[in-house]
CSV table of C-alpha atoms in Angstrom, one decimal:
chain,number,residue,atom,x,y,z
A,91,UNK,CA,124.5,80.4,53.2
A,92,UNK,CA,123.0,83.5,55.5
A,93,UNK,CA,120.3,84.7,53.7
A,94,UNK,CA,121.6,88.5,54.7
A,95,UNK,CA,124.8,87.3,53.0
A,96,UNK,CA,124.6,89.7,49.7
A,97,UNK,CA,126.8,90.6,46.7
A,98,UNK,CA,127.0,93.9,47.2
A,99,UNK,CA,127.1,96.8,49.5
A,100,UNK,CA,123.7,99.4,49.0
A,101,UNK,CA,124.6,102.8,46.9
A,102,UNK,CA,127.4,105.0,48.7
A,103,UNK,CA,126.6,108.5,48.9
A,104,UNK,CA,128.2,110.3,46.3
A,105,UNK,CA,128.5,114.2,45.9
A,106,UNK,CA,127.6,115.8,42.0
A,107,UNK,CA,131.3,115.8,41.2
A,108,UNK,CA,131.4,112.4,40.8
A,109,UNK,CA,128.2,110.8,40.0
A,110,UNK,CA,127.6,109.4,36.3
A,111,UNK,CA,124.6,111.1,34.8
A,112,UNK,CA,121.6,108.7,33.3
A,113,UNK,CA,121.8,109.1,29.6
A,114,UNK,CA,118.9,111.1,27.9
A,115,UNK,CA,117.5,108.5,26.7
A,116,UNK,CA,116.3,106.7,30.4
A,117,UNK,CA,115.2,110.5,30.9
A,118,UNK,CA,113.2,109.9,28.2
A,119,UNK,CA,112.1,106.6,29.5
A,120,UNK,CA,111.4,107.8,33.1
A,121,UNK,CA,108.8,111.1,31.7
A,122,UNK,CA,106.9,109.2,29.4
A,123,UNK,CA,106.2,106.1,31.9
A,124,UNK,CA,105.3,108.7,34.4
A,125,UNK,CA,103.5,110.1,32.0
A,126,UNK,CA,101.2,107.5,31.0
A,127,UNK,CA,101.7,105.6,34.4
A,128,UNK,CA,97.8,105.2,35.6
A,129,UNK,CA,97.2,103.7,31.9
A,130,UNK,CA,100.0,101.0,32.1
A,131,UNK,CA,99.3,100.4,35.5
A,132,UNK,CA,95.3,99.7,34.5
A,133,UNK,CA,96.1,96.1,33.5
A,134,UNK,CA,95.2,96.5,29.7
A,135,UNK,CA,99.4,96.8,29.2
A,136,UNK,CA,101.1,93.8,29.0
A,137,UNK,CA,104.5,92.3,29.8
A,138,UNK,CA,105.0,92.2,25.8
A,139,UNK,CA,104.5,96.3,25.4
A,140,UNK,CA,106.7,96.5,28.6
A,141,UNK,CA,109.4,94.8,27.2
A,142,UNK,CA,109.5,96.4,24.4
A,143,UNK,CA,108.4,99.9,25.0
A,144,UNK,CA,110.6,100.4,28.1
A,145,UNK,CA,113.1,97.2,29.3
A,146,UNK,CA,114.9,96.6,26.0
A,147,UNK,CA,115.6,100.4,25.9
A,148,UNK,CA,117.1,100.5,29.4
A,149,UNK,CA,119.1,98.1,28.6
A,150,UNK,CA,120.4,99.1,25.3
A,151,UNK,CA,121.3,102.4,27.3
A,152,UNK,CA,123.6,100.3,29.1
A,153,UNK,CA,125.6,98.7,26.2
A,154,UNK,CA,123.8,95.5,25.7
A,155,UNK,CA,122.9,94.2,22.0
A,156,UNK,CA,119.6,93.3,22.4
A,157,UNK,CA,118.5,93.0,19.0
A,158,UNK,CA,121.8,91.1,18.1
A,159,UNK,CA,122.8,94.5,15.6
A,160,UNK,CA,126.1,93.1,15.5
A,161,UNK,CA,124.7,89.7,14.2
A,162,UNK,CA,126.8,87.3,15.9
A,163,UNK,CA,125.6,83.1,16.0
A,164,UNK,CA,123.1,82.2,18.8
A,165,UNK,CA,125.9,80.8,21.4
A,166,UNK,CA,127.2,83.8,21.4
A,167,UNK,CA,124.9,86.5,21.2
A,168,UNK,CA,124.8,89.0,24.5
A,169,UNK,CA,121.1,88.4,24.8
A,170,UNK,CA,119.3,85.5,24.9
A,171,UNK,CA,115.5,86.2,25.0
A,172,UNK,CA,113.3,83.7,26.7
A,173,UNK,CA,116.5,81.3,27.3
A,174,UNK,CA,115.7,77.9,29.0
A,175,UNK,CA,117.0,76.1,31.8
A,176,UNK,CA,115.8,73.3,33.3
A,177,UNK,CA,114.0,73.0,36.9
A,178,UNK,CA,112.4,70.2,38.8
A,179,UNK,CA,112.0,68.5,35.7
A,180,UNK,CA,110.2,71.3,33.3
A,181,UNK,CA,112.1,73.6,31.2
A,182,UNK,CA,111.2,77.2,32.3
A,183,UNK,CA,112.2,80.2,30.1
A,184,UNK,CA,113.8,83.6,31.9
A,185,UNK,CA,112.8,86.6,30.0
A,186,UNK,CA,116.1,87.6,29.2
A,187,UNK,CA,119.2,86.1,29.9
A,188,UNK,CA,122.5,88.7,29.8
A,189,UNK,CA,126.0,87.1,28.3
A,190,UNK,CA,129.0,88.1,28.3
A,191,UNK,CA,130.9,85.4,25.3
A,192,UNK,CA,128.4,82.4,25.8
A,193,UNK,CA,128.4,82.7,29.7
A,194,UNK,CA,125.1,83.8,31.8
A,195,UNK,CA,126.0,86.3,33.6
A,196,UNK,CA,122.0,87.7,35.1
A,197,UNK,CA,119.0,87.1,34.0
A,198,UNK,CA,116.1,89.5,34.0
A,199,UNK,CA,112.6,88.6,34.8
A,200,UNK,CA,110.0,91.2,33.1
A,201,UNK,CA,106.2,91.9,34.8
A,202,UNK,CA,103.4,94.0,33.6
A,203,UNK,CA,103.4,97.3,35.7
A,204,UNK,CA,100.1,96.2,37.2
A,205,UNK,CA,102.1,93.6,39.2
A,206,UNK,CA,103.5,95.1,42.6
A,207,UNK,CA,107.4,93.6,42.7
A,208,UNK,CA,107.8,95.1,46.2
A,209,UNK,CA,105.5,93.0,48.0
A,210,UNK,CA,103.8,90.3,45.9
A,211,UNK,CA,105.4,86.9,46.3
A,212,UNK,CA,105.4,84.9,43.3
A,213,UNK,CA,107.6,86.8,41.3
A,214,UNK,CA,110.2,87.1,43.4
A,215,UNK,CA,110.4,83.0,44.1
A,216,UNK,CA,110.0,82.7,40.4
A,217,UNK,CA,113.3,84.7,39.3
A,218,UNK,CA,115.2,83.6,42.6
A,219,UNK,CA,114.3,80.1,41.4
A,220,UNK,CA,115.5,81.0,37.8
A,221,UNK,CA,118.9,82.0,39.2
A,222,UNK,CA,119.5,79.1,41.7
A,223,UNK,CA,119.1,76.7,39.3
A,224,UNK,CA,121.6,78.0,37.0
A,225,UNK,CA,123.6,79.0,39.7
A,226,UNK,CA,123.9,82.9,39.0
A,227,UNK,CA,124.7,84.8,42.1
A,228,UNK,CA,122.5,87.8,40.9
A,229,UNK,CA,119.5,88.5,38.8
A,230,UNK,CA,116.8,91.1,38.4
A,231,UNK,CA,113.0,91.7,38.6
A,232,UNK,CA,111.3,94.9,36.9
A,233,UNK,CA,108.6,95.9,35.5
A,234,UNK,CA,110.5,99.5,34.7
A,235,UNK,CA,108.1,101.1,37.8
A,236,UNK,CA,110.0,98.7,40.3
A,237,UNK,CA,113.4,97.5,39.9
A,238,UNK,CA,115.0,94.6,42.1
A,239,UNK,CA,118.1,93.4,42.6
A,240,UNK,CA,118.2,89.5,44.3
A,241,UNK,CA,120.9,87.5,45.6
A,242,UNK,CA,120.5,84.2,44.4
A,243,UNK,CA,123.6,82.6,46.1
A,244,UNK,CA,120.3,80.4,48.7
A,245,UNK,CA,117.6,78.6,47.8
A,246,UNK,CA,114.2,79.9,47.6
A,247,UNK,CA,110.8,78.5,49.2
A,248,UNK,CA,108.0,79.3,47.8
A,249,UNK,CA,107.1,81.1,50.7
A,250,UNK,CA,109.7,83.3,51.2
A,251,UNK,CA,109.0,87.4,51.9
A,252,UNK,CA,109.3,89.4,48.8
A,253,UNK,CA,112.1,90.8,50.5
A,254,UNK,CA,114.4,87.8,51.1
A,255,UNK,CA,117.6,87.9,49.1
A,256,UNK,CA,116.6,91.7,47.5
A,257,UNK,CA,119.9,93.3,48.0
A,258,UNK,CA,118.7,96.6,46.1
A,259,UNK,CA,115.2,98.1,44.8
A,260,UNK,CA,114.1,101.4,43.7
A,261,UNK,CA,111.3,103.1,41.2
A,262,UNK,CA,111.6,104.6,38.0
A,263,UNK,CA,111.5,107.7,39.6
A,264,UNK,CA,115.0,107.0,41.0
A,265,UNK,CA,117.3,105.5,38.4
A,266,UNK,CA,118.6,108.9,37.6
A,267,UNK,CA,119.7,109.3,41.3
A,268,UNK,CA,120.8,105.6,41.5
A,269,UNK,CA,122.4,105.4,37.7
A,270,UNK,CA,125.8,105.0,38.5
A,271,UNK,CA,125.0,101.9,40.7
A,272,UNK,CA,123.1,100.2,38.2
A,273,UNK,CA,125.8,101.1,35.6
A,274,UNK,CA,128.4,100.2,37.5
A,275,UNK,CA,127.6,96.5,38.0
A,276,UNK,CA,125.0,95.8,34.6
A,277,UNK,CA,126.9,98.0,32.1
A,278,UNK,CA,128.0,95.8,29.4
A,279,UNK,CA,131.3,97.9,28.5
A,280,UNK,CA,132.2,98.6,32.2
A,281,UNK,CA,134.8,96.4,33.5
A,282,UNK,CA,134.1,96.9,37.3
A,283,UNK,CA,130.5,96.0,36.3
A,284,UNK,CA,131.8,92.7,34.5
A,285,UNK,CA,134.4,91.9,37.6
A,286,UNK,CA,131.6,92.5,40.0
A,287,UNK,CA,129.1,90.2,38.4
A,288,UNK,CA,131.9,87.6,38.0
A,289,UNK,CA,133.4,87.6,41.2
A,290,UNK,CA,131.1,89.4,43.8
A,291,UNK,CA,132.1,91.0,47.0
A,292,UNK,CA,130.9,90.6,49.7
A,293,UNK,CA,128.6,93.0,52.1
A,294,UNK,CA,126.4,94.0,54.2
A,295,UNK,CA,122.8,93.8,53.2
A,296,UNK,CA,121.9,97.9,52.6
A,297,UNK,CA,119.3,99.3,55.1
């Protein structure tokens, strides 16, 4: 497969008529990481807070049962946290794994804030590895200041660019403007999302 061969097409331009506005609760999220940025950036905050604090919220705002509120069995609950699949021989565990009935759909691969996603190698292998294996054509990488979005339709190498595969990224300080993407292909209750994650079109790998 071309590794420029993405699922989807980059955010369209869009006017204010027809944009969908983040929720007040990401608001929320966004001022108080920038907020306290410099102190969970310092190292001290770890992956654990981050989940917690910031990740599980974002993704509650997006319809996903995290907490399993609607107490359904473990096959099929929409989350699965720290699921396992099985890769060269060791069982590694995704962060998060996002289901929609007892199929994977994404997974979601959580770092500290201190960890630069844009650039720094090893995470990016490590989710597009995640992915491959189970063979999900999409997952993501965030520590809630970066946010990426990886094609995970070729196999990774170890020494593959950050950027290989990333068909989207942006900062906290843009999910407002970038909302209606990520809702339209993550939201748990929007059926273009769902079709898109499903059944991906193709694109051209966004500038």
């Amino acid at each position: 497969m071309q590794a420029n061969a993405c699922l989807f097409p980059g955010p369209r331009l869009r006017t204010d008529a027809d944009t969908m506005p983040a929720p007040a609760e990401i608001i929320d999220l966004i001022t108080r990481f920038e907020q306290h940025l410099d102190a969970y950036k310092a190292g001290q905050y770890n992956e654990t807070q981050l989940r917690r604090d910031f990740l599980d919220p974002f993704f509650k705002a997006l319809g996903w049962d995290i907490d399993n509120t609607a107490g359904y069995a473990e096959a099929y609950r929409d989350v699965i946290h720290e699921d396992q699949i099985r890769i060269g021989g060791a069982v590694k565990a995704p962060d998060y794994c996002f289901r929609i009935g007892s199929t994977r759909k994404f997974f979601l691969e959580a770092k500290k804030p201190s960890v630069f996603i844009k650039e720094e190698i090893p995470p990016a292998y490590q989710l597009r590895r995640y992915g491959w294996n189970a063979k999900l054509p999409l997952s993501i990488l965030s520590d809630f200041e970066e946010f990426a979005i990886y094609d995970c339709r070729f196999k990774p190498h170890k020494d593959d660019k950050a950027s290989l595969g990333r068909i989207f990224y942006c900062t906290f300080k843009e999910y407002a403007q970038h909302w209606d993407y990520l809702a339209g292909i993550f939201s748990r209750a929007s059926p273009n999302g769902r079709a898109a994650v499903e059944a991906p079109p193709e694109g051209l790998l966004p500038k």
